[in-house]
PDB file of C-alpha atoms and ligand atoms in Angstrom:
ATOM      1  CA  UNK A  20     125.184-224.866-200.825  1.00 93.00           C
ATOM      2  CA  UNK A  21     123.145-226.954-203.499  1.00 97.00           C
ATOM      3  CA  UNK A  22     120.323-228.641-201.610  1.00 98.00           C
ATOM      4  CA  UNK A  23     119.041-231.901-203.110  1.00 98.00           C
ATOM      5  CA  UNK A  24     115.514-233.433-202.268  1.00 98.00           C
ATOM      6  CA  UNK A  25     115.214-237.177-202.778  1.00 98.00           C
ATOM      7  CA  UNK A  26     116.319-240.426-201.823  1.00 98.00           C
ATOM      8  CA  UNK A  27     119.002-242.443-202.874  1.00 96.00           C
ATOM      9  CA  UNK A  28     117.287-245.332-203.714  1.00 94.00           C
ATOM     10  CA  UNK A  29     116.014-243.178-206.856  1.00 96.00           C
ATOM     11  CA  UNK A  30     118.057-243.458-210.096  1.00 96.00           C
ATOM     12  CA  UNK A  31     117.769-239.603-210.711  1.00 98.00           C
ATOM     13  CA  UNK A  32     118.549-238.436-207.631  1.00 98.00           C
ATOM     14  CA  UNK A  33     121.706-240.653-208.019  1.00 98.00           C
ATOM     15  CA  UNK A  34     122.807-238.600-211.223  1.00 98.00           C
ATOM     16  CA  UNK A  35     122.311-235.412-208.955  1.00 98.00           C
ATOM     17  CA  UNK A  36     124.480-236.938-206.547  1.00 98.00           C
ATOM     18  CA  UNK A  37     127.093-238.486-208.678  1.00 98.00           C
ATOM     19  CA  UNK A  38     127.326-234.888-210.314  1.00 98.00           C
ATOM     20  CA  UNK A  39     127.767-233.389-207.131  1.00 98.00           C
ATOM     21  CA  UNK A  40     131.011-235.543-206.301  1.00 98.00           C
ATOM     22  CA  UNK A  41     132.353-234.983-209.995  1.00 98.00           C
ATOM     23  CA  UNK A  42     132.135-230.853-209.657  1.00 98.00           C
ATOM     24  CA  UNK A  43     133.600-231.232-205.827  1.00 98.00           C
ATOM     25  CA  UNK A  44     130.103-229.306-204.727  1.00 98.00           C
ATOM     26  CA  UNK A  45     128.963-229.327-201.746  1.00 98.00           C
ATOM     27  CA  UNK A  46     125.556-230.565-201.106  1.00 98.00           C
ATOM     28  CA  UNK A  47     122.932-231.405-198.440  1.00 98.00           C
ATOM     29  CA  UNK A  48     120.539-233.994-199.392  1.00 98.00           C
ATOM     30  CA  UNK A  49     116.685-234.668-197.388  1.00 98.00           C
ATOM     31  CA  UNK A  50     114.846-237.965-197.930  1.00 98.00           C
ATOM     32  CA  UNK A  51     111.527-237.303-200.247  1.00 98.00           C
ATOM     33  CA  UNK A  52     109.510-239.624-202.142  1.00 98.00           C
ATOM     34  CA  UNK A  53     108.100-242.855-201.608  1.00 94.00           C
ATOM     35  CA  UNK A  54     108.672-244.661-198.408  1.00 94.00           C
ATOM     36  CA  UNK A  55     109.927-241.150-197.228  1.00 97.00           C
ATOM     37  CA  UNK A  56     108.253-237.815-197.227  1.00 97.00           C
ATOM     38  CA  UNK A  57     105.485-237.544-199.608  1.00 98.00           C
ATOM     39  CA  UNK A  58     106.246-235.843-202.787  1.00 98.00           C
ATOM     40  CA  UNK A  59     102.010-235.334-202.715  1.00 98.00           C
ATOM     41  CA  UNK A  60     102.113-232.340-199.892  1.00 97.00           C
ATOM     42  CA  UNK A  61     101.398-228.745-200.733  1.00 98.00           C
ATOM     43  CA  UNK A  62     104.960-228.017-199.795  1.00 97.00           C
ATOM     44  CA  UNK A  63     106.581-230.347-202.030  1.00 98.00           C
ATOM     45  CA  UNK A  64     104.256-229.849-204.715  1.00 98.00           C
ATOM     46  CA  UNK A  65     104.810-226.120-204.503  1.00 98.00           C
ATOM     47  CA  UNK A  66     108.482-227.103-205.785  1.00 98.00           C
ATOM     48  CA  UNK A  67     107.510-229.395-208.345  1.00 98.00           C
ATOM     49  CA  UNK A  68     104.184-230.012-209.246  1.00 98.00           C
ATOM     50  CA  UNK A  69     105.120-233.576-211.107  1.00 98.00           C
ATOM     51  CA  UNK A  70     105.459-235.119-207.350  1.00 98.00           C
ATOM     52  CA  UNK A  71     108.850-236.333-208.378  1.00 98.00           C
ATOM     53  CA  UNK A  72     112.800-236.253-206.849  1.00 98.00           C
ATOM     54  CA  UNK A  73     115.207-235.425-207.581  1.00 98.00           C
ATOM     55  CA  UNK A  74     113.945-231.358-206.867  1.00 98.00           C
ATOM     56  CA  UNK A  75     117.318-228.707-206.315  1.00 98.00           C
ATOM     57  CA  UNK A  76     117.556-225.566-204.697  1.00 98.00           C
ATOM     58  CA  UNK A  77     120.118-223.459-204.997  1.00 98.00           C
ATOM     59  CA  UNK A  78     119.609-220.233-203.356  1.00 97.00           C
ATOM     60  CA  UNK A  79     116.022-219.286-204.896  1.00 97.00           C
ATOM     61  CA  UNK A  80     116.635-221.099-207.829  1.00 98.00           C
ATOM     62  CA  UNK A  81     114.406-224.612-207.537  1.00 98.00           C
ATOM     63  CA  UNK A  82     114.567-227.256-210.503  1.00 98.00           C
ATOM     64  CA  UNK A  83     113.612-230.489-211.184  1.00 98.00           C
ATOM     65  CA  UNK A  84     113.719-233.317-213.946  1.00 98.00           C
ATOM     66  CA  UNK A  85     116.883-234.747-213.078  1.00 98.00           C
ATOM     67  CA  UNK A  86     119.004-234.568-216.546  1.00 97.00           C
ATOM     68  CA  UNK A  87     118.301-230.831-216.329  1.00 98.00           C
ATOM     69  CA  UNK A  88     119.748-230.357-213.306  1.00 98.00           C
ATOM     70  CA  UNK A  89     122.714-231.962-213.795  1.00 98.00           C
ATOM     71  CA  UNK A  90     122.972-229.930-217.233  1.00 98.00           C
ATOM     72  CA  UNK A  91     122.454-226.957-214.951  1.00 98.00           C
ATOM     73  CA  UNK A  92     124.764-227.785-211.908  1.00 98.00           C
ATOM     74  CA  UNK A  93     127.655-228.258-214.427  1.00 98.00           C
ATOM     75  CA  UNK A  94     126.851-225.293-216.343  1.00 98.00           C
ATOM     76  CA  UNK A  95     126.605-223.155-213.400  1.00 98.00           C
ATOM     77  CA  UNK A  96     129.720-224.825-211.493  1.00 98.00           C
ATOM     78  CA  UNK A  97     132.735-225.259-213.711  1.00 97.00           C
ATOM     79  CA  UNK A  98     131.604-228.771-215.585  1.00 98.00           C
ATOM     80  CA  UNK A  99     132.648-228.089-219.641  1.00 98.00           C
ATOM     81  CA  UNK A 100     134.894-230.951-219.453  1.00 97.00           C
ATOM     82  CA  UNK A 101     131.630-232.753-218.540  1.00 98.00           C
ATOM     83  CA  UNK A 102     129.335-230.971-220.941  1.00 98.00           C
ATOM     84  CA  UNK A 103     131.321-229.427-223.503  1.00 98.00           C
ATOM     85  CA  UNK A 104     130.914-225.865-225.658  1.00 97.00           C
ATOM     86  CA  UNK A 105     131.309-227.248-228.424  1.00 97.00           C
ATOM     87  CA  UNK A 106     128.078-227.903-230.129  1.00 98.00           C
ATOM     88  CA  UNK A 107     129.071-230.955-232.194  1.00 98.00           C
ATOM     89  CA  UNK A 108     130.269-232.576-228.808  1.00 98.00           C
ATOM     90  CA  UNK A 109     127.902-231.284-226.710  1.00 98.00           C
ATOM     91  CA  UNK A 110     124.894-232.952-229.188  1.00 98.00           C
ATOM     92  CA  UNK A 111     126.890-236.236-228.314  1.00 98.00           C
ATOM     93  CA  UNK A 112     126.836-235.866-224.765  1.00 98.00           C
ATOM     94  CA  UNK A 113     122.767-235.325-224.937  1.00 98.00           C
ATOM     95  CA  UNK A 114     121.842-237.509-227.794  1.00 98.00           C
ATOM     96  CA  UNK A 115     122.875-240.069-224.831  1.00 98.00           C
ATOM     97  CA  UNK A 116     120.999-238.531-222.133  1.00 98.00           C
ATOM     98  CA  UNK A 117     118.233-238.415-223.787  1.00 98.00           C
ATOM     99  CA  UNK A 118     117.922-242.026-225.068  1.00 98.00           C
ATOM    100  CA  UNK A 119     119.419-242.940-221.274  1.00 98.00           C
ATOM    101  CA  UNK A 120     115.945-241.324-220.124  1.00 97.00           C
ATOM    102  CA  UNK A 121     113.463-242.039-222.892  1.00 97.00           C
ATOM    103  CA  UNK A 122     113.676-245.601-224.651  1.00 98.00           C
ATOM    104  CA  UNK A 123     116.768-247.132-222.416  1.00 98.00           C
ATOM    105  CA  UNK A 124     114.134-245.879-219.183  1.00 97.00           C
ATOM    106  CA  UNK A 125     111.118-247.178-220.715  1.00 97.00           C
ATOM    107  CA  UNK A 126     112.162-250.466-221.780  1.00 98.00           C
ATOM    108  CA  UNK A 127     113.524-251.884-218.101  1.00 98.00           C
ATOM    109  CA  UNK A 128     110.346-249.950-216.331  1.00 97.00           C
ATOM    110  CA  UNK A 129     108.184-252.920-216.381  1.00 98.00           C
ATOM    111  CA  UNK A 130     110.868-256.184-215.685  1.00 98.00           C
ATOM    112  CA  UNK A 131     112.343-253.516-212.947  1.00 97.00           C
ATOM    113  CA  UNK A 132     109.280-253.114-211.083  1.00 97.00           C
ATOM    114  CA  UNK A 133     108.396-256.585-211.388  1.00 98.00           C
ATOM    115  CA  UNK A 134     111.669-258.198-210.790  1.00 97.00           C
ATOM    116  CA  UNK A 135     113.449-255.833-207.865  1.00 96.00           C
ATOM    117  CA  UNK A 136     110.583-253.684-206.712  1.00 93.00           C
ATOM    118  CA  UNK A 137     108.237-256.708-206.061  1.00 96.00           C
ATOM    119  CA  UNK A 138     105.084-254.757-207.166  1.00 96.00           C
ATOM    120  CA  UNK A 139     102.009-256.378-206.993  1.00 97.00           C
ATOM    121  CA  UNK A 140     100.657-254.299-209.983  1.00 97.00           C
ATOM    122  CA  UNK A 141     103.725-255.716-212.285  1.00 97.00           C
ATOM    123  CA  UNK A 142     103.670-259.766-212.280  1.00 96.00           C
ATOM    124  CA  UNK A 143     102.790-260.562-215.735  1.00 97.00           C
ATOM    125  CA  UNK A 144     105.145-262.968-217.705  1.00 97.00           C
ATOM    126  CA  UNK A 145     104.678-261.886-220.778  1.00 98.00           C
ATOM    127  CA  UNK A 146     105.065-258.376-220.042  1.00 98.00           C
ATOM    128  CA  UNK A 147     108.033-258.997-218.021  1.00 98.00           C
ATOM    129  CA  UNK A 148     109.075-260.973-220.993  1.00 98.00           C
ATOM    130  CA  UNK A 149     108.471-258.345-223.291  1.00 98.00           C
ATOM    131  CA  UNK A 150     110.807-255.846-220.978  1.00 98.00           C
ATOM    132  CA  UNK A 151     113.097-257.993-220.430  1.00 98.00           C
ATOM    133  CA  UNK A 152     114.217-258.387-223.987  1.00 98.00           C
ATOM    134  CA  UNK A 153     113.682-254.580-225.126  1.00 98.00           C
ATOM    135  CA  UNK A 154     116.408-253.776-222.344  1.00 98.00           C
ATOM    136  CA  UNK A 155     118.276-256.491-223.783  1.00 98.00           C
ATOM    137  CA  UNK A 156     118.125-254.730-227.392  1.00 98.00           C
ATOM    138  CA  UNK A 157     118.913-251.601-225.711  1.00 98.00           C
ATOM    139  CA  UNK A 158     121.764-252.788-224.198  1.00 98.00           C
ATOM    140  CA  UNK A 159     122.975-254.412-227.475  1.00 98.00           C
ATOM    141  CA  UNK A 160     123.134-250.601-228.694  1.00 98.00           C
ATOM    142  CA  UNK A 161     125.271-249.533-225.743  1.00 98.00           C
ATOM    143  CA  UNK A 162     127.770-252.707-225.801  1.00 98.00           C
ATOM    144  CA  UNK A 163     128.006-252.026-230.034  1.00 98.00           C
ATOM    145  CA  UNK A 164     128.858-248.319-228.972  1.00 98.00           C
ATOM    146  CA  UNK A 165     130.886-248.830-226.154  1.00 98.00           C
ATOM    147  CA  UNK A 166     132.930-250.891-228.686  1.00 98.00           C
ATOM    148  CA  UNK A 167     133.333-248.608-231.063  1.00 98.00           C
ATOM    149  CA  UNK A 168     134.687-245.921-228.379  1.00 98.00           C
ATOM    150  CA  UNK A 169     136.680-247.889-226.344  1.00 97.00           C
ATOM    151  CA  UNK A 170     135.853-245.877-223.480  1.00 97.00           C
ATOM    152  CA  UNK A 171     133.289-243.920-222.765  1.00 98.00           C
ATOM    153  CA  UNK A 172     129.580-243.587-224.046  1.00 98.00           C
ATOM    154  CA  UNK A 173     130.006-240.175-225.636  1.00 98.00           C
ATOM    155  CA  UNK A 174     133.491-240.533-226.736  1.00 98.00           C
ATOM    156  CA  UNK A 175     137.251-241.091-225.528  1.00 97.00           C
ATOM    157  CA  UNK A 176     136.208-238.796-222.378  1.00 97.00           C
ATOM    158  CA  UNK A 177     134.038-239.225-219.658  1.00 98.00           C
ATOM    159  CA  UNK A 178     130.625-236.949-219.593  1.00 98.00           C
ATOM    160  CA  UNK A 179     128.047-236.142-218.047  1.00 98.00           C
ATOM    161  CA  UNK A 180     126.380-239.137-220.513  1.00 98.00           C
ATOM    162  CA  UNK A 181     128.199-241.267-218.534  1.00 98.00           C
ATOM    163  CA  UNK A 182     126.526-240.400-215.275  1.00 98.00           C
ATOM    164  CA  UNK A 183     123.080-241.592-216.310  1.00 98.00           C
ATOM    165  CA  UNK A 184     124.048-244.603-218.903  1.00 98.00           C
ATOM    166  CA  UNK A 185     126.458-245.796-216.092  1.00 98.00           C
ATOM    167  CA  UNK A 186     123.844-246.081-213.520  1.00 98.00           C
ATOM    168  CA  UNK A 187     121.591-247.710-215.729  1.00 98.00           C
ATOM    169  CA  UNK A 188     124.763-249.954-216.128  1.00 98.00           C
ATOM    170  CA  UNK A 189     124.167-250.577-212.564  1.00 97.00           C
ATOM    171  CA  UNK A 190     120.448-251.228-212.612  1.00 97.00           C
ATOM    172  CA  UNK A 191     120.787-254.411-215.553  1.00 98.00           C
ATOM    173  CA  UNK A 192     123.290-255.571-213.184  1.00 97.00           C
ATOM    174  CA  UNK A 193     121.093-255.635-210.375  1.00 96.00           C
ATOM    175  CA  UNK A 194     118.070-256.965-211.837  1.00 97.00           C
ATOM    176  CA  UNK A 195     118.177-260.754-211.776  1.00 97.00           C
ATOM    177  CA  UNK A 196     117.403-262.662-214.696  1.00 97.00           C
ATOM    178  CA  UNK A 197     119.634-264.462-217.824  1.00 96.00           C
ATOM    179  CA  UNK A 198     121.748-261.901-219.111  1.00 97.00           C
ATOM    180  CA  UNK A 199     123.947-262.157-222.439  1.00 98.00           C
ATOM    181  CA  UNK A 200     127.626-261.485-221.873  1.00 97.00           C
ATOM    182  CA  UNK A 201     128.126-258.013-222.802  1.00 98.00           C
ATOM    183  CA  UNK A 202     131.825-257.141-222.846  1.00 98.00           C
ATOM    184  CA  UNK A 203     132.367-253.775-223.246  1.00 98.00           C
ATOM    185  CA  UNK A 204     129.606-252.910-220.926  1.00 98.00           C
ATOM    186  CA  UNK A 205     131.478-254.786-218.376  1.00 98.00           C
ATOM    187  CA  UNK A 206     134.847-253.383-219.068  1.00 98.00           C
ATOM    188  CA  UNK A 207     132.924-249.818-218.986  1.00 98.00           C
ATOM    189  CA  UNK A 208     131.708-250.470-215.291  1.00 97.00           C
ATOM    190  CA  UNK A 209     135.026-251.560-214.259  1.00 96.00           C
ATOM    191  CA  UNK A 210     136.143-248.013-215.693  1.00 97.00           C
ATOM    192  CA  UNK A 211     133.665-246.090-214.264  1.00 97.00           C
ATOM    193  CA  UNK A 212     134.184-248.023-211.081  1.00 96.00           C
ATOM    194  CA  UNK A 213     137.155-246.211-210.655  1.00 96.00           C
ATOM    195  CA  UNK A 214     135.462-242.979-210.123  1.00 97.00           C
ATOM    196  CA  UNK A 215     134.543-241.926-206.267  1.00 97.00           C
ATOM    197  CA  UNK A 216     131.098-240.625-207.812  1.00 97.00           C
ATOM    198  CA  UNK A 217     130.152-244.169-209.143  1.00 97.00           C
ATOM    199  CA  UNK A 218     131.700-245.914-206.332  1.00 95.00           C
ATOM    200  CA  UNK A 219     129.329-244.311-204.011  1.00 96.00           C
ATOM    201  CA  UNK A 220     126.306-244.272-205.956  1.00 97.00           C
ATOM    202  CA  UNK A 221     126.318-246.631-208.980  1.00 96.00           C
ATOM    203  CA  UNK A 222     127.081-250.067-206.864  1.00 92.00           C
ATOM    204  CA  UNK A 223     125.545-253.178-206.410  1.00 90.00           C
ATOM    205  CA  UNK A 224     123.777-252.100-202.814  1.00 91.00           C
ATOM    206  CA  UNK A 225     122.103-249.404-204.960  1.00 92.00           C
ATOM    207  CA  UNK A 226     119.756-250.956-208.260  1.00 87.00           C
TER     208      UNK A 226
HETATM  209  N1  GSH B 310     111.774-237.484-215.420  1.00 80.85           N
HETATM  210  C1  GSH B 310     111.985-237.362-214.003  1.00 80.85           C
HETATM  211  C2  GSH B 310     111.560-238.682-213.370  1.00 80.85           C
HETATM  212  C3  GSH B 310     111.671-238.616-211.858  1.00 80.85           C
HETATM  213  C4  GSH B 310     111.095-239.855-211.205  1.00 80.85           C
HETATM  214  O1  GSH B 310     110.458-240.722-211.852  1.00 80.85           O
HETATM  215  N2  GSH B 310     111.314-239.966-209.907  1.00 80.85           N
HETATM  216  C5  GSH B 310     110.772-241.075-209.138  1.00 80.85           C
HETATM  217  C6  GSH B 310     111.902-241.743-208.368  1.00 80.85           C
HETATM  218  S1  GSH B 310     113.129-242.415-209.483  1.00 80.85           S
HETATM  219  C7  GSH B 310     109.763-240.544-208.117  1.00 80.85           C
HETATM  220  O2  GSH B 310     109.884-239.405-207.660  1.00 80.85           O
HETATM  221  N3  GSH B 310     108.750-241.351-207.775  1.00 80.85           N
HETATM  222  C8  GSH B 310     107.728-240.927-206.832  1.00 80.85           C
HETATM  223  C9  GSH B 310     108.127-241.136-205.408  1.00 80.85           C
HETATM  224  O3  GSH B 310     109.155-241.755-205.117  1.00 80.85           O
HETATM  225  O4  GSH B 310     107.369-240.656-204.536  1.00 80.85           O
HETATM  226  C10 GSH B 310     113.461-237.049-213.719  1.00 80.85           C
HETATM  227  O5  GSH B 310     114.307-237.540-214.479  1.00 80.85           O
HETATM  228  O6  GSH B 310     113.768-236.326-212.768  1.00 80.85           O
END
């Protein structure tokens, strides 16, 4: 049994989680990180020195940084029509991830903060501002792809790209400010919607 440390308020625990119900594995799950059990303890730090969730163990085998482990959990557990073989596909599939957790993750990190996690350390206008309209761009790139697929972010099928863009999805939702209209985006949530995984952990009680 896969065991999952985090909480589900966490964005990358969610993709654990959301992978979990995709593969049908079974899972237990214990609340770490802030506002739960410190991720700053020797024992938790023993498992991933970062002080971050989402952390896995499965059997002896501990891992963290989240897009890894759901690389792992669907190479290990029957997932190639998540994360393909094929190399041409399979460079799809992470050419998403990777933008997903680099410049999609860094542009809402300030207006997020500021705007849903009411931190103190995070009320400037212009800097919210400035977040606020590098998302935006960002999520120009997705609606413009989105169109161009029709379906899914990697292609016609849904992948494990689709775990973390959708939940991102479900982040821009949640934040409150002006948004443009974005239609694909919109049609792609209603899509993903669909999905148990999503329903459970990429809805509007869950930013
Ligand atoms: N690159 C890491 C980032 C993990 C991360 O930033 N986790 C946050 C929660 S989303 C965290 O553990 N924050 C510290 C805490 O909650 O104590 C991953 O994708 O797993």
């Amino acid at each position: 049994m896969i065991e999952i440390l985090g909480k589900t308020p966490s964005i990358n625990v969610r993709k654990v989680l959301w992978t979990c119900v995709e593969l049908n594995l079974p899972f237990t799950r214990e609340d770490w990180g802030s506002g739960f059990r410190s991720t700053q303890t020797p024992e938790f730090l023993a498992l991933n020195p970062n002080a971050l969730v989402p952390v896995i163990k499965d059997g002896d085998f501990v891992l963290w940084e989240s897009n890894s482990i759901i690389r792992y959990l669907a190479g290990r557990y029957g997932g190639e029509h998540l994360y393909p073989a094929d190399p041409f596909a399979r460079a799809r599939v992470d050419q998403w991830m990777d933008w997903q957790a680099t410049d999609l993750n860094r542009s809402w990190n300030y207006a997020f903060l500021a705007l849903v996690r009411q931190s103190a350390a995070h009320q400037d206008a212009q800097e919210i501002a400035k977040s606020i309209d590098q998302w935006t761009h960002n999520m120009r790139i997705l609606e413009a792809r989105l169109q161009e697929t029709g379906e899914f972010v990697a292609g016609a099928s849904f992948s494990l790209a689709d775990i973390p863009v959708g939940l991102s999805v479900n982040r821009w939702l949640g934040t409150p400010f002006e948004k443009p209209e974005l239609p694909a985006v919109s049609a792609y949530m209603k899509r993903l919607g669909e999905r148990p995984g999503a329903a459970a952990y990429a809805n509007s009680a869950l930013t």
